[in-house]
């Protein structure tokens, strides 16, 4: 069994990349240093202790964070991550990227992110519920449907959101469906939310392939990550006729030069919990997957997997970022020099927050849409954003990432300007 490679060890982290992307956008837009500092600074940060009584009676104290980066365009929006790698700088970076993502998709939100430093695999369901409810109660003063609306992320799911919603509702004295998104449909969740990020990634991949003149049936792909985002993305690519040659998860990867049978692979994962051991494929480690001979690469797991050490070996012609921050700034420069088209995360994986917005709207008006309506509205948003970013990139001779960031930063800065500074 081959473990998935971790991001390259370096002194830089995601927050450094986020700040550099913002600084580059401010230079292009002609903003002064004061405006840049205002856009870089989080509006609010909360760090909390989470005492947990383990099932065996032992007491453990965990640490949680919630960062609200910007609130100028509306209440904050962002996921909650349970991971042993969570730290405050990571949460700050992810919150900033959420601000740009929401603005790029023209959603009435600012950006936020939350995290608890915990490995969910080492805890029982009852323990995870206690952690979730205590974390929620600690950040209760700063969250709510008109303040900050959490959603699932790495290590959390619709069950986690149900616990959060119930904790807020009990404290409020009535059911507050709009306090989180990504809930079970039976508790006010939206149809189509579970697959929204994956479907958005696929829709953007199709738009990029069309732009490059690449026929789907002649395109090969590799997907790094087979969880919330990667699994659905692989399925949608496969259904479109693209041959997915390789996928990986936290335990290893599989490769078949003739193309993987994605439905069979999904059944295997449902039965075993991993892609490892799938018949009709050979093992591949994560490092080899990222540099495999494919046309399309979808990094859909964690930050920083494409870095200075491997970007020069990437063979894909197109990279569509399913994860947040999978490509470092140094890797971006190398890939651009080599002519690799990179579709940035704030565009490519925005389907989740778009349908989260739809869920919030439905909860607030107590009227739910059909799955077909949700998917049609999602396609409209994703396609519109793609064309806006492409036009900005061509007009200003920028990369897609720089163009997307400029569009988003301009919208947030304009909201700041229109609202003014207080006092």
CSV table of C-alpha atoms in Angstrom, one decimal:
chain,number,residue,atom,x,y,z
A,1,UNK,CA,0.0,0.0,0.0
A,2,UNK,CA,1.4,3.3,-1.0
A,3,UNK,CA,0.6,6.4,1.0
A,4,UNK,CA,-0.4,9.6,-0.7
A,5,UNK,CA,2.5,12.0,-0.9
A,6,UNK,CA,2.3,15.1,1.3
A,7,UNK,CA,3.0,18.6,0.1
A,8,UNK,CA,6.6,19.5,-0.3
A,9,UNK,CA,8.3,20.7,2.9
A,10,UNK,CA,9.0,24.3,2.6
A,11,UNK,CA,9.2,27.5,4.6
A,12,UNK,CA,6.3,29.0,2.6
A,13,UNK,CA,2.7,28.0,3.3
A,14,UNK,CA,-0.8,28.6,1.8
A,15,UNK,CA,-1.0,32.0,3.5
A,16,UNK,CA,2.1,33.2,1.8
A,17,UNK,CA,0.7,32.1,-1.6
A,18,UNK,CA,-2.7,33.8,-0.8
A,19,UNK,CA,-0.9,37.1,0.1
A,20,UNK,CA,1.3,37.0,-3.0
A,21,UNK,CA,-1.8,36.4,-5.2
A,22,UNK,CA,-3.5,39.4,-3.6
A,23,UNK,CA,-0.5,41.6,-3.9
A,24,UNK,CA,-0.2,40.7,-7.6
A,25,UNK,CA,-3.8,41.5,-8.2
A,26,UNK,CA,-3.5,44.9,-6.4
A,27,UNK,CA,-0.5,45.8,-8.6
A,28,UNK,CA,-2.5,45.0,-11.7
A,29,UNK,CA,-5.5,46.9,-10.4
A,30,UNK,CA,-3.4,49.9,-9.3
A,31,UNK,CA,-4.5,49.7,-5.7
A,32,UNK,CA,-2.4,51.5,-3.0
A,33,UNK,CA,-0.7,49.7,-0.1
A,34,UNK,CA,-3.4,50.8,2.3
A,35,UNK,CA,-6.1,49.1,0.2
A,36,UNK,CA,-4.0,46.0,-0.1
A,37,UNK,CA,-3.5,45.8,3.7
A,38,UNK,CA,-7.2,46.3,4.3
A,39,UNK,CA,-8.0,43.4,1.9
A,40,UNK,CA,-5.4,41.2,3.4
A,41,UNK,CA,-6.4,41.6,7.0
A,42,UNK,CA,-9.0,39.2,8.4
A,43,UNK,CA,-12.1,41.0,9.8
A,44,UNK,CA,-12.3,38.6,12.7
A,45,UNK,CA,-10.5,35.6,14.1
A,46,UNK,CA,-11.7,33.3,16.9
A,47,UNK,CA,-9.6,30.5,18.4
A,48,UNK,CA,-11.2,28.3,21.0
A,49,UNK,CA,-10.3,25.4,23.3
A,50,UNK,CA,-12.5,22.3,22.9
A,51,UNK,CA,-12.4,20.0,26.0
A,52,UNK,CA,-13.5,16.5,25.1
A,53,UNK,CA,-14.4,13.6,27.3
A,54,UNK,CA,-13.3,10.5,25.4
A,55,UNK,CA,-15.4,7.4,25.5
A,56,UNK,CA,-13.0,5.9,28.0
A,57,UNK,CA,-13.4,8.8,30.4
A,58,UNK,CA,-10.1,10.5,29.6
A,59,UNK,CA,-10.1,14.3,29.0
A,60,UNK,CA,-8.5,15.8,25.9
A,61,UNK,CA,-8.3,19.4,24.9
A,62,UNK,CA,-8.4,20.2,21.2
A,63,UNK,CA,-8.0,23.6,19.4
A,64,UNK,CA,-10.5,25.1,16.9
A,65,UNK,CA,-10.5,28.2,14.8
A,66,UNK,CA,-12.9,30.3,12.8
A,67,UNK,CA,-11.6,33.1,10.6
A,68,UNK,CA,-13.9,35.6,8.9
A,69,UNK,CA,-11.8,37.3,6.3
A,70,UNK,CA,-14.2,39.8,4.7
A,71,UNK,CA,-17.8,40.8,5.3
A,72,UNK,CA,-18.2,43.7,2.8
A,73,UNK,CA,-20.4,41.8,0.4
A,74,UNK,CA,-22.5,40.0,2.9
A,75,UNK,CA,-22.3,37.4,5.7
A,76,UNK,CA,-19.3,35.1,5.8
A,77,UNK,CA,-19.3,31.7,4.1
A,78,UNK,CA,-16.9,28.9,4.4
A,79,UNK,CA,-16.3,25.3,5.3
A,80,UNK,CA,-15.3,23.6,8.5
A,81,UNK,CA,-12.3,21.3,8.3
A,82,UNK,CA,-11.4,18.5,10.8
A,83,UNK,CA,-7.8,17.6,10.1
A,84,UNK,CA,-4.6,17.0,12.1
A,85,UNK,CA,-2.9,19.5,9.8
A,86,UNK,CA,-5.2,22.4,10.7
A,87,UNK,CA,-3.4,25.6,11.9
A,88,UNK,CA,-4.4,29.2,12.0
A,89,UNK,CA,-2.4,30.3,9.0
A,90,UNK,CA,-4.0,27.6,6.9
A,91,UNK,CA,-7.5,28.7,8.0
A,92,UNK,CA,-6.6,32.4,7.3
A,93,UNK,CA,-5.5,31.5,3.7
A,94,UNK,CA,-8.6,29.4,3.1
A,95,UNK,CA,-10.9,32.2,4.4
A,96,UNK,CA,-9.2,34.7,2.0
A,97,UNK,CA,-9.7,32.3,-0.9
A,98,UNK,CA,-13.3,32.0,0.0
A,99,UNK,CA,-13.7,35.8,-0.1
A,100,UNK,CA,-12.4,35.8,-3.7
A,101,UNK,CA,-14.4,32.7,-4.6
A,102,UNK,CA,-17.7,34.1,-3.4
A,103,UNK,CA,-17.0,37.5,-5.1
A,104,UNK,CA,-16.0,35.8,-8.4
A,105,UNK,CA,-19.2,33.8,-8.5
A,106,UNK,CA,-21.1,37.0,-7.6
A,107,UNK,CA,-22.6,35.6,-4.4
A,108,UNK,CA,-23.7,38.0,-1.6
A,109,UNK,CA,-21.1,36.6,0.8
A,110,UNK,CA,-17.8,37.3,2.3
A,111,UNK,CA,-15.2,34.6,3.0
A,112,UNK,CA,-14.7,32.5,6.1
A,113,UNK,CA,-13.2,29.1,7.1
A,114,UNK,CA,-13.1,27.0,10.2
A,115,UNK,CA,-11.0,24.1,11.4
A,116,UNK,CA,-10.4,21.8,14.4
A,117,UNK,CA,-7.0,20.2,14.8
A,118,UNK,CA,-8.1,16.6,15.0
A,119,UNK,CA,-7.8,13.3,13.0
A,120,UNK,CA,-11.4,12.1,12.7
A,121,UNK,CA,-10.3,8.6,12.0
A,122,UNK,CA,-9.1,8.3,15.6
A,123,UNK,CA,-12.4,9.2,17.2
A,124,UNK,CA,-15.8,7.5,17.6
A,125,UNK,CA,-19.0,9.0,16.2
A,126,UNK,CA,-20.1,10.0,19.7
A,127,UNK,CA,-16.8,11.8,20.3
A,128,UNK,CA,-17.0,13.6,17.0
A,129,UNK,CA,-20.5,14.8,17.9
A,130,UNK,CA,-19.3,16.1,21.2
A,131,UNK,CA,-16.3,17.9,19.5
A,132,UNK,CA,-18.7,19.4,16.9
A,133,UNK,CA,-21.3,20.6,19.4
A,134,UNK,CA,-18.7,22.1,21.8
A,135,UNK,CA,-16.9,23.8,18.9
A,136,UNK,CA,-20.2,25.2,17.7
A,137,UNK,CA,-21.2,26.5,21.1
A,138,UNK,CA,-17.8,28.2,21.5
A,139,UNK,CA,-18.1,30.1,18.2
A,140,UNK,CA,-21.9,30.6,18.5
A,141,UNK,CA,-21.6,34.4,19.0
A,142,UNK,CA,-20.1,34.9,15.5
A,143,UNK,CA,-22.1,32.4,13.4
A,144,UNK,CA,-25.7,32.3,12.1
A,145,UNK,CA,-27.7,32.7,8.8
A,146,UNK,CA,-27.0,36.4,8.7
A,147,UNK,CA,-23.5,36.3,10.2
A,148,UNK,CA,-21.4,33.3,9.0
A,149,UNK,CA,-22.7,30.1,7.5
A,150,UNK,CA,-20.4,27.1,7.8
A,151,UNK,CA,-20.4,24.1,5.4
A,152,UNK,CA,-18.6,20.7,5.2
A,153,UNK,CA,-15.0,20.4,4.2
A,154,UNK,CA,-12.2,17.9,4.7
A,155,UNK,CA,-13.1,15.5,7.5
A,156,UNK,CA,-16.7,16.8,7.9
A,157,UNK,CA,-19.9,16.0,6.2
A,158,UNK,CA,-23.7,16.5,6.3
A,159,UNK,CA,-23.9,14.7,9.6
A,160,UNK,CA,-21.5,17.3,11.1
A,161,UNK,CA,-23.7,20.1,9.7
A,162,UNK,CA,-26.8,18.5,11.2
A,163,UNK,CA,-25.1,18.6,14.7
A,164,UNK,CA,-24.0,22.2,14.2
A,165,UNK,CA,-27.5,23.2,13.0
A,166,UNK,CA,-29.1,21.5,16.0
A,167,UNK,CA,-26.7,23.1,18.5
A,168,UNK,CA,-27.4,26.6,17.1
A,169,UNK,CA,-31.2,25.8,17.1
A,170,UNK,CA,-31.2,24.6,20.7
A,171,UNK,CA,-29.4,27.7,21.8
A,172,UNK,CA,-31.8,29.9,19.8
A,173,UNK,CA,-35.0,28.2,21.0
A,174,UNK,CA,-36.2,27.4,17.4
A,175,UNK,CA,-35.0,25.6,14.3
A,176,UNK,CA,-32.6,27.7,12.3
A,177,UNK,CA,-32.2,25.8,9.0
A,178,UNK,CA,-30.1,28.5,7.3
A,179,UNK,CA,-27.3,28.5,9.9
A,180,UNK,CA,-25.3,26.0,7.9
A,181,UNK,CA,-25.3,24.5,4.4
A,182,UNK,CA,-24.5,21.0,3.2
A,183,UNK,CA,-27.1,19.5,5.6
A,184,UNK,CA,-29.1,16.3,4.9
A,185,UNK,CA,-32.0,16.9,2.6
A,186,UNK,CA,-34.3,15.8,5.3
A,187,UNK,CA,-33.1,18.7,7.4
A,188,UNK,CA,-33.4,21.5,4.9
A,189,UNK,CA,-30.5,20.6,2.6
A,190,UNK,CA,-30.6,21.2,-1.1
A,191,UNK,CA,-30.9,18.5,-3.7
A,192,UNK,CA,-27.8,18.5,-5.8
A,193,UNK,CA,-25.6,19.8,-3.0
A,194,UNK,CA,-23.6,16.6,-2.4
A,195,UNK,CA,-22.3,16.5,-6.0
A,196,UNK,CA,-22.1,20.3,-6.6
A,197,UNK,CA,-18.4,20.8,-6.2
A,198,UNK,CA,-17.6,17.7,-8.4
A,199,UNK,CA,-20.1,18.8,-11.0
A,200,UNK,CA,-18.8,22.3,-11.1
A,201,UNK,CA,-15.2,21.0,-11.5
A,202,UNK,CA,-16.4,18.8,-14.5
A,203,UNK,CA,-18.3,21.7,-16.0
A,204,UNK,CA,-15.3,23.9,-15.9
A,205,UNK,CA,-13.1,21.1,-17.2
A,206,UNK,CA,-15.4,20.8,-20.2
A,207,UNK,CA,-15.3,24.5,-20.8
A,208,UNK,CA,-11.5,24.5,-20.7
A,209,UNK,CA,-11.3,21.5,-23.0
A,210,UNK,CA,-13.6,23.2,-25.5
A,211,UNK,CA,-11.5,26.3,-25.3
A,212,UNK,CA,-8.4,24.3,-26.1
A,213,UNK,CA,-10.1,22.4,-28.9
A,214,UNK,CA,-9.7,19.0,-27.2
A,215,UNK,CA,-12.2,16.3,-28.0
A,216,UNK,CA,-13.6,14.6,-24.9
A,217,UNK,CA,-13.2,11.1,-26.4
A,218,UNK,CA,-9.6,11.8,-27.2
A,219,UNK,CA,-8.8,13.1,-23.7
A,220,UNK,CA,-7.2,11.2,-20.9
A,221,UNK,CA,-7.3,12.3,-17.2
A,222,UNK,CA,-5.9,11.7,-13.8
A,223,UNK,CA,-7.7,12.6,-10.6
A,224,UNK,CA,-5.7,13.0,-7.3
A,225,UNK,CA,-8.2,12.5,-4.4
A,226,UNK,CA,-11.2,10.2,-4.5
A,227,UNK,CA,-13.3,11.8,-1.8
A,228,UNK,CA,-16.0,14.5,-1.8
A,229,UNK,CA,-14.7,16.2,-4.9
A,230,UNK,CA,-12.5,13.8,-6.8
A,231,UNK,CA,-14.8,10.8,-6.8
A,232,UNK,CA,-17.7,12.8,-8.4
A,233,UNK,CA,-15.4,14.6,-10.8
A,234,UNK,CA,-14.0,11.3,-12.0
A,235,UNK,CA,-17.5,10.0,-12.5
A,236,UNK,CA,-18.7,13.1,-14.5
A,237,UNK,CA,-15.5,13.0,-16.7
A,238,UNK,CA,-16.0,9.3,-17.3
A,239,UNK,CA,-19.7,9.8,-18.3
A,240,UNK,CA,-18.6,12.5,-20.8
A,241,UNK,CA,-16.4,10.0,-22.6
A,242,UNK,CA,-13.0,11.1,-21.1
A,243,UNK,CA,-10.7,8.2,-20.2
A,244,UNK,CA,-9.7,8.5,-16.5
A,245,UNK,CA,-6.4,6.6,-16.3
A,246,UNK,CA,-5.5,7.1,-12.7
A,247,UNK,CA,-7.0,8.1,-9.4
A,248,UNK,CA,-5.7,8.1,-5.8
A,249,UNK,CA,-6.9,8.5,-2.3
A,250,UNK,CA,-5.2,8.8,1.2
A,251,UNK,CA,-4.0,5.2,1.0
A,252,UNK,CA,-2.7,4.9,-2.6
A,253,UNK,CA,-3.6,5.0,-6.2
A,254,UNK,CA,-4.5,2.9,-9.2
A,255,UNK,CA,-3.7,3.2,-12.9
A,256,UNK,CA,-4.9,1.6,-16.1
A,257,UNK,CA,-3.6,2.9,-19.4
A,258,UNK,CA,-6.8,1.8,-21.2
A,259,UNK,CA,-8.9,3.7,-18.7
A,260,UNK,CA,-10.5,2.8,-15.4
A,261,UNK,CA,-14.0,1.5,-15.0
A,262,UNK,CA,-15.2,4.3,-12.7
A,263,UNK,CA,-18.5,2.8,-11.7
A,264,UNK,CA,-16.8,-0.5,-10.8
A,265,UNK,CA,-14.1,1.5,-8.9
A,266,UNK,CA,-16.8,3.3,-6.9
A,267,UNK,CA,-18.4,0.0,-6.0
A,268,UNK,CA,-14.9,-1.2,-4.9
A,269,UNK,CA,-14.4,1.9,-2.7
A,270,UNK,CA,-17.8,1.5,-1.1
A,271,UNK,CA,-16.9,-2.1,-0.2
A,272,UNK,CA,-13.3,-1.6,1.0
A,273,UNK,CA,-12.9,2.1,1.8
A,274,UNK,CA,-10.1,2.7,-0.6
A,275,UNK,CA,-9.2,2.5,-4.3
A,276,UNK,CA,-6.2,0.3,-3.3
A,277,UNK,CA,-6.6,-3.3,-4.5
A,278,UNK,CA,-9.0,-2.5,-7.4
A,279,UNK,CA,-8.8,-5.3,-9.9
A,280,UNK,CA,-8.0,-4.5,-13.5
A,281,UNK,CA,-5.6,-1.8,-12.5
A,282,UNK,CA,-2.0,-1.5,-11.3
A,283,UNK,CA,-0.8,0.5,-8.2
A,284,UNK,CA,0.5,4.0,-8.7
A,285,UNK,CA,1.8,6.3,-6.0
A,286,UNK,CA,0.7,9.9,-5.7
A,287,UNK,CA,3.9,11.4,-7.0
A,288,UNK,CA,3.7,9.4,-10.2
A,289,UNK,CA,0.0,10.2,-10.7
A,290,UNK,CA,0.7,13.9,-10.6
A,291,UNK,CA,3.2,13.6,-13.4
A,292,UNK,CA,1.5,10.9,-15.3
A,293,UNK,CA,1.1,11.0,-19.1
A,294,UNK,CA,-2.4,12.4,-19.3
A,295,UNK,CA,-4.0,15.4,-20.9
A,296,UNK,CA,-6.0,16.6,-17.9
A,297,UNK,CA,-5.0,16.6,-14.3
A,298,UNK,CA,-7.5,17.3,-11.5
A,299,UNK,CA,-5.8,17.7,-8.1
A,300,UNK,CA,-8.7,17.3,-5.7
A,301,UNK,CA,-7.3,16.7,-2.3
A,302,UNK,CA,-5.1,19.1,-0.3
A,303,UNK,CA,-3.0,22.2,-0.7
A,304,UNK,CA,0.5,22.4,-2.1
A,305,UNK,CA,0.7,19.1,-4.0
A,306,UNK,CA,2.0,20.8,-7.1
A,307,UNK,CA,5.2,22.6,-6.1
A,308,UNK,CA,8.6,23.7,-7.4
A,309,UNK,CA,9.9,20.2,-7.1
A,310,UNK,CA,7.4,18.5,-9.4
A,311,UNK,CA,5.8,21.2,-11.6
A,312,UNK,CA,8.5,20.8,-14.2
A,313,UNK,CA,7.6,17.1,-14.6
A,314,UNK,CA,3.8,17.5,-15.0
A,315,UNK,CA,2.8,16.2,-18.4
A,316,UNK,CA,-0.8,17.3,-18.5
A,317,UNK,CA,-1.7,20.1,-20.8
A,318,UNK,CA,-4.6,21.2,-18.6
A,319,UNK,CA,-4.9,21.4,-14.8
A,320,UNK,CA,-8.3,22.0,-13.2
A,321,UNK,CA,-8.0,22.6,-9.4
A,322,UNK,CA,-10.6,20.6,-7.5
A,323,UNK,CA,-8.8,21.3,-4.2
A,324,UNK,CA,-8.2,24.6,-2.5
A,325,UNK,CA,-4.6,25.8,-3.2
A,326,UNK,CA,-3.1,22.7,-4.7
A,327,UNK,CA,-0.6,24.6,-6.8
A,328,UNK,CA,2.0,26.8,-5.1
A,329,UNK,CA,3.1,30.1,-6.5
A,330,UNK,CA,6.4,28.7,-7.6
A,331,UNK,CA,4.7,25.9,-9.4
A,332,UNK,CA,2.3,28.3,-11.1
A,333,UNK,CA,5.2,30.2,-12.7
A,334,UNK,CA,6.8,26.9,-13.9
A,335,UNK,CA,3.6,25.6,-15.4
A,336,UNK,CA,2.9,29.0,-17.1
A,337,UNK,CA,6.3,29.0,-18.7
A,338,UNK,CA,5.7,25.4,-20.0
A,339,UNK,CA,2.4,26.4,-21.5
A,340,UNK,CA,0.2,24.4,-19.1
A,341,UNK,CA,-3.3,25.9,-18.7
A,342,UNK,CA,-4.2,26.0,-15.0
A,343,UNK,CA,-7.8,26.7,-14.1
A,344,UNK,CA,-7.7,28.1,-10.5
A,345,UNK,CA,-9.5,26.8,-7.5
A,346,UNK,CA,-11.6,29.9,-6.9
A,347,UNK,CA,-13.3,29.2,-10.3
A,348,UNK,CA,-13.0,25.4,-10.7
A,349,UNK,CA,-14.2,24.2,-7.4
A,350,UNK,CA,-16.8,27.0,-6.7
A,351,UNK,CA,-19.8,24.7,-7.4
A,352,UNK,CA,-20.0,23.8,-3.8
A,353,UNK,CA,-20.4,27.3,-2.5
A,354,UNK,CA,-22.8,28.2,-5.4
A,355,UNK,CA,-25.2,25.4,-4.4
A,356,UNK,CA,-24.6,26.2,-0.7
A,357,UNK,CA,-25.9,29.7,-1.6
A,358,UNK,CA,-28.9,28.0,-3.3
A,359,UNK,CA,-29.5,26.0,-0.1
A,360,UNK,CA,-29.3,29.1,2.1
A,361,UNK,CA,-31.8,30.9,-0.2
A,362,UNK,CA,-34.2,27.9,-0.1
A,363,UNK,CA,-33.9,27.6,3.7
A,364,UNK,CA,-34.6,31.3,4.2
A,365,UNK,CA,-37.7,31.2,2.0
A,366,UNK,CA,-38.8,27.7,3.1
A,367,UNK,CA,-39.2,26.7,-0.6
A,368,UNK,CA,-37.1,24.0,-2.2
A,369,UNK,CA,-36.1,23.5,-5.8
A,370,UNK,CA,-35.9,20.3,-7.9
A,371,UNK,CA,-32.5,18.8,-8.5
A,372,UNK,CA,-32.8,19.7,-12.2
A,373,UNK,CA,-33.4,23.4,-11.3
A,374,UNK,CA,-30.4,23.4,-9.0
A,375,UNK,CA,-28.1,21.8,-11.6
A,376,UNK,CA,-29.3,24.2,-14.3
A,377,UNK,CA,-28.7,27.2,-12.1
A,378,UNK,CA,-25.3,25.9,-11.2
A,379,UNK,CA,-24.3,25.4,-14.9
A,380,UNK,CA,-25.4,29.0,-15.6
A,381,UNK,CA,-23.2,30.4,-12.8
A,382,UNK,CA,-20.2,28.3,-13.7
A,383,UNK,CA,-20.4,29.0,-17.4
A,384,UNK,CA,-20.8,32.7,-16.8
A,385,UNK,CA,-17.9,32.9,-14.4
A,386,UNK,CA,-15.7,30.9,-16.9
A,387,UNK,CA,-16.4,33.4,-19.7
A,388,UNK,CA,-15.8,36.4,-17.4
A,389,UNK,CA,-12.4,35.1,-16.3
A,390,UNK,CA,-11.4,34.1,-19.8
A,391,UNK,CA,-12.3,37.6,-21.1
A,392,UNK,CA,-10.4,39.2,-18.3
A,393,UNK,CA,-7.3,37.0,-18.9
A,394,UNK,CA,-7.3,37.8,-22.6
A,395,UNK,CA,-8.0,41.6,-22.2
A,396,UNK,CA,-5.2,42.0,-19.6
A,397,UNK,CA,-2.9,39.3,-20.8
A,398,UNK,CA,-3.0,37.5,-17.5
A,399,UNK,CA,-3.1,33.8,-16.4
A,400,UNK,CA,-6.5,32.5,-15.5
A,401,UNK,CA,-5.6,32.6,-11.8
A,402,UNK,CA,-4.5,36.2,-11.9
A,403,UNK,CA,-7.6,37.2,-14.0
A,404,UNK,CA,-9.9,35.4,-11.6
A,405,UNK,CA,-8.2,37.0,-8.5
A,406,UNK,CA,-8.3,40.5,-10.1
A,407,UNK,CA,-12.0,40.2,-10.9
A,408,UNK,CA,-12.8,39.0,-7.4
A,409,UNK,CA,-10.5,41.5,-5.6
A,410,UNK,CA,-12.0,44.4,-7.6
A,411,UNK,CA,-15.5,43.4,-6.5
A,412,UNK,CA,-14.6,43.2,-2.9
A,413,UNK,CA,-12.6,46.4,-3.0
A,414,UNK,CA,-15.5,48.2,-4.7
A,415,UNK,CA,-17.9,47.0,-1.9
A,416,UNK,CA,-15.4,48.3,0.7
A,417,UNK,CA,-15.2,51.6,-1.1
A,418,UNK,CA,-19.0,52.0,-1.5
A,419,UNK,CA,-19.6,51.1,2.2
A,420,UNK,CA,-16.8,53.4,3.4
A,421,UNK,CA,-14.6,53.1,6.5
A,422,UNK,CA,-16.2,53.2,9.9
A,423,UNK,CA,-15.8,55.2,12.1
